[in-house]
Each structure stands twice: as structure tokens, then as C-alpha cells.
Amino acid sequence: MNNYTAVCRRSGDWWAVTVPEVKGIHSQVRRLVEAEAMAREAIALFLDVAPDSFTVTVRPEVPDVEEVLGALRAR
């Protein structure tokens, strides 16, 4: 069974999601808990396979604390 990784990075109030193993899959979700389902649907549609024929690992990438504080101070 193939495994794909949903890499999630904060982008404002959203999580930007990419799947490095499949070029062209880019999306966003409001909540991190939604990332697996979104990535699974996108992968299945893109590859024309059943959504339950592979696994998805969600990998959040949290920015550096100083970066977050700088963005908050700028508001």
C-alpha cells in the first residue's frame, strides 16, 4: 500500500497543504484535523484511485517561535 505525506504549513488563518509525492496537489484547510481527508480526496482524484487504497500521514510544520512573535507584533 502506498503512503503519501500531507505537509501542512500555516498561511495566515489557514493551513497550506501539499503532497510532495504527487506534483500538483496544493490545497488549504482551516483546521489541521481536516488535512488528511482533503489530501486523501485530492490524491484519489488526481491519481484516479480509490480513496482507501493508500495511507496518508499528516506532517504539520510549525514555524519558529520568533517568526510567530514577529508576525503578532506586526498586527
The first five atom37 places (N, CA, C, CB, O) and aatype in JSON, in Angstrom:
{
  "aatype": [12, 2, 2, 18, 16, 0, 19, 4, 1, 1, 15, 7, 3, 17, 17, 0, 19, 16, 19, 14, 6, 19, 11, 7, 9, 8, 15, 5, 19, 1, 1, 10, 19, 6, 0, 6, 0, 12, 0, 1, 6, 0, 9, 0, 10, 13, 10, 3, 19, 0, 14, 3, 15, 13, 16, 19, 16, 19, 1, 14, 6, 19, 14, 3, 19, 6, 6, 19, 10, 7, 0, 10, 1, 0, 1],
  "atom_mask": [
    [1, 1, 1, 1, 1],
    [1, 1, 1, 1, 1],
    [1, 1, 1, 1, 1],
    [1, 1, 1, 1, 1],
    [1, 1, 1, 1, 1],
    [1, 1, 1, 1, 1],
    [1, 1, 1, 1, 1],
    [1, 1, 1, 1, 1],
    [1, 1, 1, 1, 1],
    [1, 1, 1, 1, 1],
    [1, 1, 1, 1, 1],
    [1, 1, 1, 0, 1],
    [1, 1, 1, 1, 1],
    [1, 1, 1, 1, 1],
    [1, 1, 1, 1, 1],
    [1, 1, 1, 1, 1],
    [1, 1, 1, 1, 1],
    [1, 1, 1, 1, 1],
    [1, 1, 1, 1, 1],
    [1, 1, 1, 1, 1],
    [1, 1, 1, 1, 1],
    [1, 1, 1, 1, 1],
    [1, 1, 1, 1, 1],
    [1, 1, 1, 0, 1],
    [1, 1, 1, 1, 1],
    [1, 1, 1, 1, 1],
    [1, 1, 1, 1, 1],
    [1, 1, 1, 1, 1],
    [1, 1, 1, 1, 1],
    [1, 1, 1, 1, 1],
    [1, 1, 1, 1, 1],
    [1, 1, 1, 1, 1],
    [1, 1, 1, 1, 1],
    [1, 1, 1, 1, 1],
    [1, 1, 1, 1, 1],
    [1, 1, 1, 1, 1],
    [1, 1, 1, 1, 1],
    [1, 1, 1, 1, 1],
    [1, 1, 1, 1, 1],
    [1, 1, 1, 1, 1],
    [1, 1, 1, 1, 1],
    [1, 1, 1, 1, 1],
    [1, 1, 1, 1, 1],
    [1, 1, 1, 1, 1],
    [1, 1, 1, 1, 1],
    [1, 1, 1, 1, 1],
    [1, 1, 1, 1, 1],
    [1, 1, 1, 1, 1],
    [1, 1, 1, 1, 1],
    [1, 1, 1, 1, 1],
    [1, 1, 1, 1, 1],
    [1, 1, 1, 1, 1],
    [1, 1, 1, 1, 1],
    [1, 1, 1, 1, 1],
    [1, 1, 1, 1, 1],
    [1, 1, 1, 1, 1],
    [1, 1, 1, 1, 1],
    [1, 1, 1, 1, 1],
    [1, 1, 1, 1, 1],
    [1, 1, 1, 1, 1],
    [1, 1, 1, 1, 1],
    [1, 1, 1, 1, 1],
    [1, 1, 1, 1, 1],
    [1, 1, 1, 1, 1],
    [1, 1, 1, 1, 1],
    [1, 1, 1, 1, 1],
    [1, 1, 1, 1, 1],
    [1, 1, 1, 1, 1],
    [1, 1, 1, 1, 1],
    [1, 1, 1, 0, 1],
    [1, 1, 1, 1, 1],
    [1, 1, 1, 1, 1],
    [1, 1, 1, 1, 1],
    [1, 1, 1, 1, 1],
    [1, 1, 1, 1, 1]
  ],
  "atom_positions": [
    [[0.85, -1.18, 0.0], [0.0, 0.0, 0.0], [0.9, 1.24, 0.0], [-0.97, -0.01, 1.23], [1.83, 1.34, 0.79]],
    [[0.62, 2.18, -0.87], [1.38, 3.43, -0.95], [1.03, 4.34, 0.22], [1.12, 4.15, -2.28], [-0.11, 4.37, 0.69]],
    [[2.03, 5.09, 0.68], [1.81, 6.09, 1.71], [2.2, 7.46, 1.15], [2.63, 5.76, 2.99], [3.25, 7.61, 0.53]],
    [[1.35, 8.44, 1.38], [1.59, 9.81, 0.95], [1.65, 10.7, 2.19], [0.5, 10.31, -0.04], [1.04, 10.4, 3.21]],
    [[2.38, 11.8, 2.07], [2.53, 12.72, 3.19], [1.84, 14.04, 2.86], [4.03, 12.97, 3.52], [2.1, 14.64, 1.82]],
    [[0.97, 14.47, 3.75], [0.33, 15.78, 3.61], [1.12, 16.75, 4.48], [-1.2, 15.74, 4.04], [0.99, 16.75, 5.7]],
    [[1.95, 17.58, 3.84], [2.78, 18.55, 4.55], [1.94, 19.8, 4.75], [4.1, 18.86, 3.77], [1.44, 20.38, 3.79]],
    [[1.8, 20.23, 6.0], [0.92, 21.35, 6.34], [1.72, 22.48, 6.96], [-0.2, 20.89, 7.3], [2.45, 22.29, 7.94]],
    [[1.58, 23.67, 6.37], [2.27, 24.87, 6.88], [1.24, 25.96, 7.1], [3.39, 25.36, 5.88], [0.31, 26.12, 6.31]],
    [[1.4, 26.71, 8.17], [0.49, 27.82, 8.44], [0.64, 28.89, 7.37], [0.75, 28.43, 9.83], [1.75, 29.21, 6.94]],
    [[-0.49, 29.41, 6.95], [-0.54, 30.51, 5.97], [-1.68, 31.42, 6.4], [-0.73, 29.98, 4.48], [-2.82, 31.23, 5.98]],
    [[-1.37, 32.4, 7.23], [-2.43, 33.24, 7.79], [-3.29, 32.44, 8.73], [0.0, 0.0, 0.0], [-2.8, 31.8, 9.65]],
    [[-4.59, 32.47, 8.49], [-5.53, 31.71, 9.32], [-5.76, 30.29, 8.8], [-6.86, 32.45, 9.4], [-6.58, 29.56, 9.36]],
    [[-5.07, 29.91, 7.75], [-5.27, 28.62, 7.1], [-4.03, 27.75, 7.22], [-5.63, 28.82, 5.62], [-2.96, 28.22, 7.61]],
    [[-4.18, 26.47, 6.88], [-3.07, 25.55, 6.72], [-2.94, 25.28, 5.22], [-3.28, 24.22, 7.54], [-3.88, 24.8, 4.59]],
    [[-1.78, 25.58, 4.65], [-1.49, 25.25, 3.26], [-1.01, 23.8, 3.24], [-0.41, 26.23, 2.63], [-0.13, 23.42, 4.01]],
    [[-1.59, 23.0, 2.35], [-1.3, 21.57, 2.32], [-0.73, 21.19, 0.95], [-2.58, 20.73, 2.62], [-1.29, 21.54, -0.09]],
    [[0.39, 20.48, 0.97], [0.97, 19.93, -0.26], [1.25, 18.46, -0.04], [2.28, 20.7, -0.67], [1.41, 18.0, 1.09]],
    [[1.31, 17.73, -1.13], [1.66, 16.31, -1.09], [2.89, 16.14, -1.99], [0.45, 15.38, -1.57], [2.75, 16.04, -3.2]],
    [[4.09, 16.12, -1.4], [5.31, 16.11, -2.2], [5.43, 14.94, -3.17], [6.49, 16.1, -1.29], [6.06, 15.06, -4.22]],
    [[4.83, 13.81, -2.82], [4.93, 12.63, -3.68], [4.12, 12.75, -4.96], [4.49, 11.4, -2.93], [4.34, 12.01, -5.91]],
    [[3.17, 13.69, -4.99], [2.31, 13.88, -6.17], [2.39, 15.36, -6.56], [0.82, 13.44, -5.89], [1.74, 16.2, -5.95]],
    [[3.17, 15.65, -7.57], [3.3, 17.05, -8.01], [1.96, 17.58, -8.48], [4.36, 17.17, -9.14], [1.24, 16.91, -9.23]],
    [[1.64, 18.78, -8.04], [0.41, 19.41, -8.47], [-0.7, 19.42, -7.43], [0.0, 0.0, 0.0], [-1.73, 20.07, -7.63]],
    [[-0.51, 18.73, -6.32], [-1.53, 18.76, -5.27], [-1.17, 19.85, -4.26], [-1.67, 17.37, -4.57], [-0.2, 19.73, -3.52]],
    [[-1.98, 20.88, -4.26], [-1.84, 22.0, -3.33], [-3.25, 22.41, -2.93], [-1.04, 23.21, -3.97], [-4.12, 22.59, -3.78]],
    [[-3.47, 22.55, -1.64], [-4.78, 22.97, -1.17], [-4.62, 23.65, 0.17], [-5.76, 21.76, -1.07], [-3.5, 23.91, 0.63]],
    [[-5.74, 23.94, 0.8], [-5.69, 24.54, 2.13], [-6.89, 24.09, 2.93], [-5.63, 26.08, 2.03], [-7.95, 23.75, 2.39]],
    [[-6.7, 24.1, 4.24], [-7.78, 23.75, 5.17], [-7.76, 24.75, 6.31], [-7.63, 22.29, 5.7], [-6.71, 25.32, 6.63]],
    [[-8.89, 24.95, 6.91], [-8.98, 25.87, 8.04], [-8.39, 25.24, 9.3], [-10.45, 26.29, 8.28], [-7.7, 25.89, 10.08]],
    [[-8.69, 23.95, 9.48], [-8.23, 23.24, 10.69], [-7.35, 22.06, 10.29], [-9.44, 22.76, 11.53], [-7.62, 21.37, 9.31]],
    [[-6.32, 21.84, 11.06], [-5.37, 20.77, 10.77], [-6.04, 19.41, 10.73], [-4.26, 20.77, 11.8], [-5.62, 18.53, 9.98]],
    [[-7.06, 19.22, 11.53], [-7.76, 17.94, 11.58], [-8.42, 17.6, 10.23], [-8.82, 17.97, 12.69], [-8.74, 16.44, 9.98]],
    [[-8.63, 18.6, 9.38], [-9.24, 18.4, 8.06], [-8.23, 17.99, 6.99], [-9.95, 19.66, 7.63], [-8.63, 17.62, 5.88]],
    [[-6.95, 18.06, 7.29], [-5.91, 17.86, 6.28], [-5.89, 16.46, 5.69], [-4.56, 18.15, 6.88], [-5.75, 16.31, 4.48]],
    [[-6.04, 15.44, 6.51], [-5.98, 14.08, 5.97], [-7.1, 13.83, 4.96], [-6.05, 13.05, 7.1], [-6.85, 13.31, 3.88]],
    [[-8.32, 14.18, 5.31], [-9.45, 13.95, 4.41], [-9.29, 14.72, 3.1], [-10.76, 14.34, 5.09], [-9.57, 14.19, 2.03]],
    [[-8.84, 15.98, 3.19], [-8.65, 16.79, 2.0], [-7.57, 16.18, 1.11], [-8.29, 18.22, 2.37], [-7.75, 16.06, -0.1]],
    [[-6.44, 15.8, 1.73], [-5.34, 15.21, 0.97], [-5.77, 13.89, 0.35], [-4.11, 15.0, 1.86], [-5.44, 13.62, -0.81]],
    [[-6.49, 13.07, 1.09], [-6.95, 11.77, 0.57], [-7.85, 11.97, -0.65], [-7.71, 10.99, 1.67], [-7.69, 11.29, -1.66]],
    [[-8.78, 12.9, -0.55], [-9.68, 13.17, -1.68], [-8.9, 13.68, -2.9], [-10.76, 14.2, -1.27], [-9.14, 13.23, -4.02]],
    [[-7.97, 14.59, -2.67], [-7.19, 15.15, -3.78], [-6.32, 14.09, -4.44], [-6.32, 16.31, -3.28], [-6.24, 14.03, -5.66]],
    [[-5.67, 13.26, -3.65], [-4.81, 12.2, -4.19], [-5.65, 11.21, -5.01], [-4.07, 11.46, -3.06], [-5.27, 10.85, -6.12]],
    [[-6.78, 10.79, -4.45], [-7.64, 9.83, -5.15], [-8.12, 10.39, -6.49], [-8.84, 9.46, -4.28], [-8.12, 9.68, -7.49]],
    [[-8.53, 11.65, -6.5], [-8.99, 12.27, -7.75], [-7.85, 12.44, -8.75], [-9.63, 13.63, -7.47], [-8.01, 12.16, -9.94]],
    [[-6.7, 12.89, -8.27], [-5.56, 13.16, -9.13], [-5.03, 11.88, -9.77], [-4.45, 13.85, -8.34], [-4.67, 11.87, -10.95]],
    [[-4.96, 10.78, -8.98], [-4.4, 9.52, -9.46], [-5.46, 8.55, -9.98], [-3.62, 8.86, -8.36], [-5.13, 7.48, -10.5]],
    [[-6.74, 8.93, -9.84], [-7.85, 8.08, -10.26], [-7.78, 6.7, -9.6], [-7.85, 7.94, -11.78], [-7.82, 5.66, -10.26]],
    [[-7.69, 6.73, -8.28], [-7.65, 5.51, -7.48], [-8.68, 5.64, -6.35], [-6.21, 5.24, -6.91], [-9.18, 6.72, -6.08]],
    [[-8.97, 4.52, -5.71], [-9.91, 4.53, -4.59], [-9.29, 5.24, -3.39], [-10.31, 3.1, -4.2], [-8.1, 5.06, -3.12]],
    [[-10.06, 6.05, -2.67], [-9.53, 6.79, -1.52], [-9.02, 5.9, -0.39], [-10.59, 7.68, -0.98], [-8.24, 6.36, 0.44]],
    [[-9.44, 4.64, -0.35], [-8.99, 3.74, 0.7], [-7.85, 2.82, 0.24], [-10.15, 2.91, 1.21], [-7.52, 1.85, 0.91]],
    [[-7.26, 3.13, -0.93], [-6.2, 2.27, -1.47], [-4.79, 2.72, -1.08], [-6.31, 2.22, -2.97], [-3.81, 2.18, -1.59]],
    [[-4.69, 3.71, -0.2], [-3.39, 4.23, 0.23], [-3.54, 4.84, 1.61], [-2.85, 5.27, -0.79], [-4.65, 5.04, 2.1]],
    [[-2.42, 5.14, 2.23], [-2.44, 5.8, 3.53], [-1.93, 7.24, 3.38], [-1.59, 5.01, 4.58], [-1.18, 7.55, 2.45]],
    [[-2.35, 8.08, 4.31], [-1.91, 9.48, 4.33], [-1.38, 9.8, 5.72], [-3.08, 10.45, 3.93], [-2.05, 9.56, 6.72]],
    [[-0.18, 10.33, 5.76], [0.42, 10.8, 7.01], [0.42, 12.32, 6.98], [1.87, 10.23, 7.21], [0.94, 12.92, 6.05]],
    [[-0.15, 12.94, 8.0], [-0.18, 14.4, 8.1], [1.06, 14.85, 8.85], [-1.48, 14.9, 8.81], [1.33, 14.39, 9.96]],
    [[1.82, 15.76, 8.23], [3.04, 16.28, 8.86], [2.94, 17.81, 8.96], [4.31, 15.86, 8.05], [3.26, 18.51, 8.0]],
    [[2.51, 18.31, 10.12], [2.47, 19.77, 10.29], [3.88, 20.31, 10.48], [1.58, 20.16, 11.5], [4.7, 19.72, 11.18]],
    [[4.15, 21.43, 9.86], [5.42, 22.12, 10.05], [5.12, 23.44, 10.73], [6.18, 22.34, 8.68], [4.57, 24.36, 10.13]],
    [[5.49, 23.51, 11.99], [5.19, 24.68, 12.81], [6.34, 25.67, 12.68], [4.96, 24.28, 14.3], [7.5, 25.29, 12.81]],
    [[6.03, 26.94, 12.44], [7.09, 27.94, 12.27], [7.85, 28.18, 13.57], [6.5, 29.25, 11.77], [7.39, 27.83, 14.66]],
    [[8.99, 28.77, 13.43], [9.82, 29.14, 14.56], [9.07, 30.13, 15.46], [11.16, 29.75, 14.07], [8.34, 30.98, 14.96]],
    [[9.23, 30.01, 16.75], [8.54, 30.87, 17.71], [8.82, 32.35, 17.43], [8.96, 30.51, 19.15], [7.9, 33.16, 17.5]],
    [[10.05, 32.7, 17.13], [10.39, 34.1, 16.85], [9.64, 34.62, 15.62], [11.9, 34.26, 16.65], [9.24, 35.78, 15.58]],
    [[9.47, 33.77, 14.64], [8.72, 34.16, 13.44], [7.25, 34.47, 13.78], [8.78, 33.03, 12.37], [6.69, 35.46, 13.3]],
    [[6.66, 33.64, 14.62], [5.27, 33.83, 15.05], [5.15, 35.12, 15.85], [4.77, 32.62, 15.88], [4.24, 35.91, 15.63]],
    [[6.06, 35.32, 16.78], [6.01, 36.54, 17.6], [6.17, 37.79, 16.75], [7.11, 36.5, 18.68], [5.49, 38.78, 16.99]],
    [[7.04, 37.75, 15.76], [7.22, 38.88, 14.86], [5.96, 39.19, 14.09], [0.0, 0.0, 0.0], [5.61, 40.36, 13.92]],
    [[5.27, 38.16, 13.64], [4.01, 38.37, 12.9], [2.94, 38.96, 13.82], [3.52, 37.05, 12.28], [2.17, 39.82, 13.4]],
    [[2.89, 38.5, 15.06], [1.91, 39.03, 16.01], [2.2, 40.49, 16.35], [1.91, 38.18, 17.28], [1.29, 41.3, 16.47]],
    [[3.46, 40.81, 16.5], [3.84, 42.19, 16.81], [3.5, 43.14, 15.67], [5.33, 42.27, 17.13], [3.22, 44.32, 15.89]],
    [[3.54, 42.63, 14.45], [3.28, 43.46, 13.27], [1.8, 43.8, 13.12], [3.78, 42.74, 12.02], [1.46, 44.69, 12.35]],
    [[0.94, 43.12, 13.82], [-0.52, 43.36, 13.69], [-0.93, 44.63, 14.34], [-1.31, 42.24, 14.29], [-2.11, 44.97, 14.32]]
  ]
}
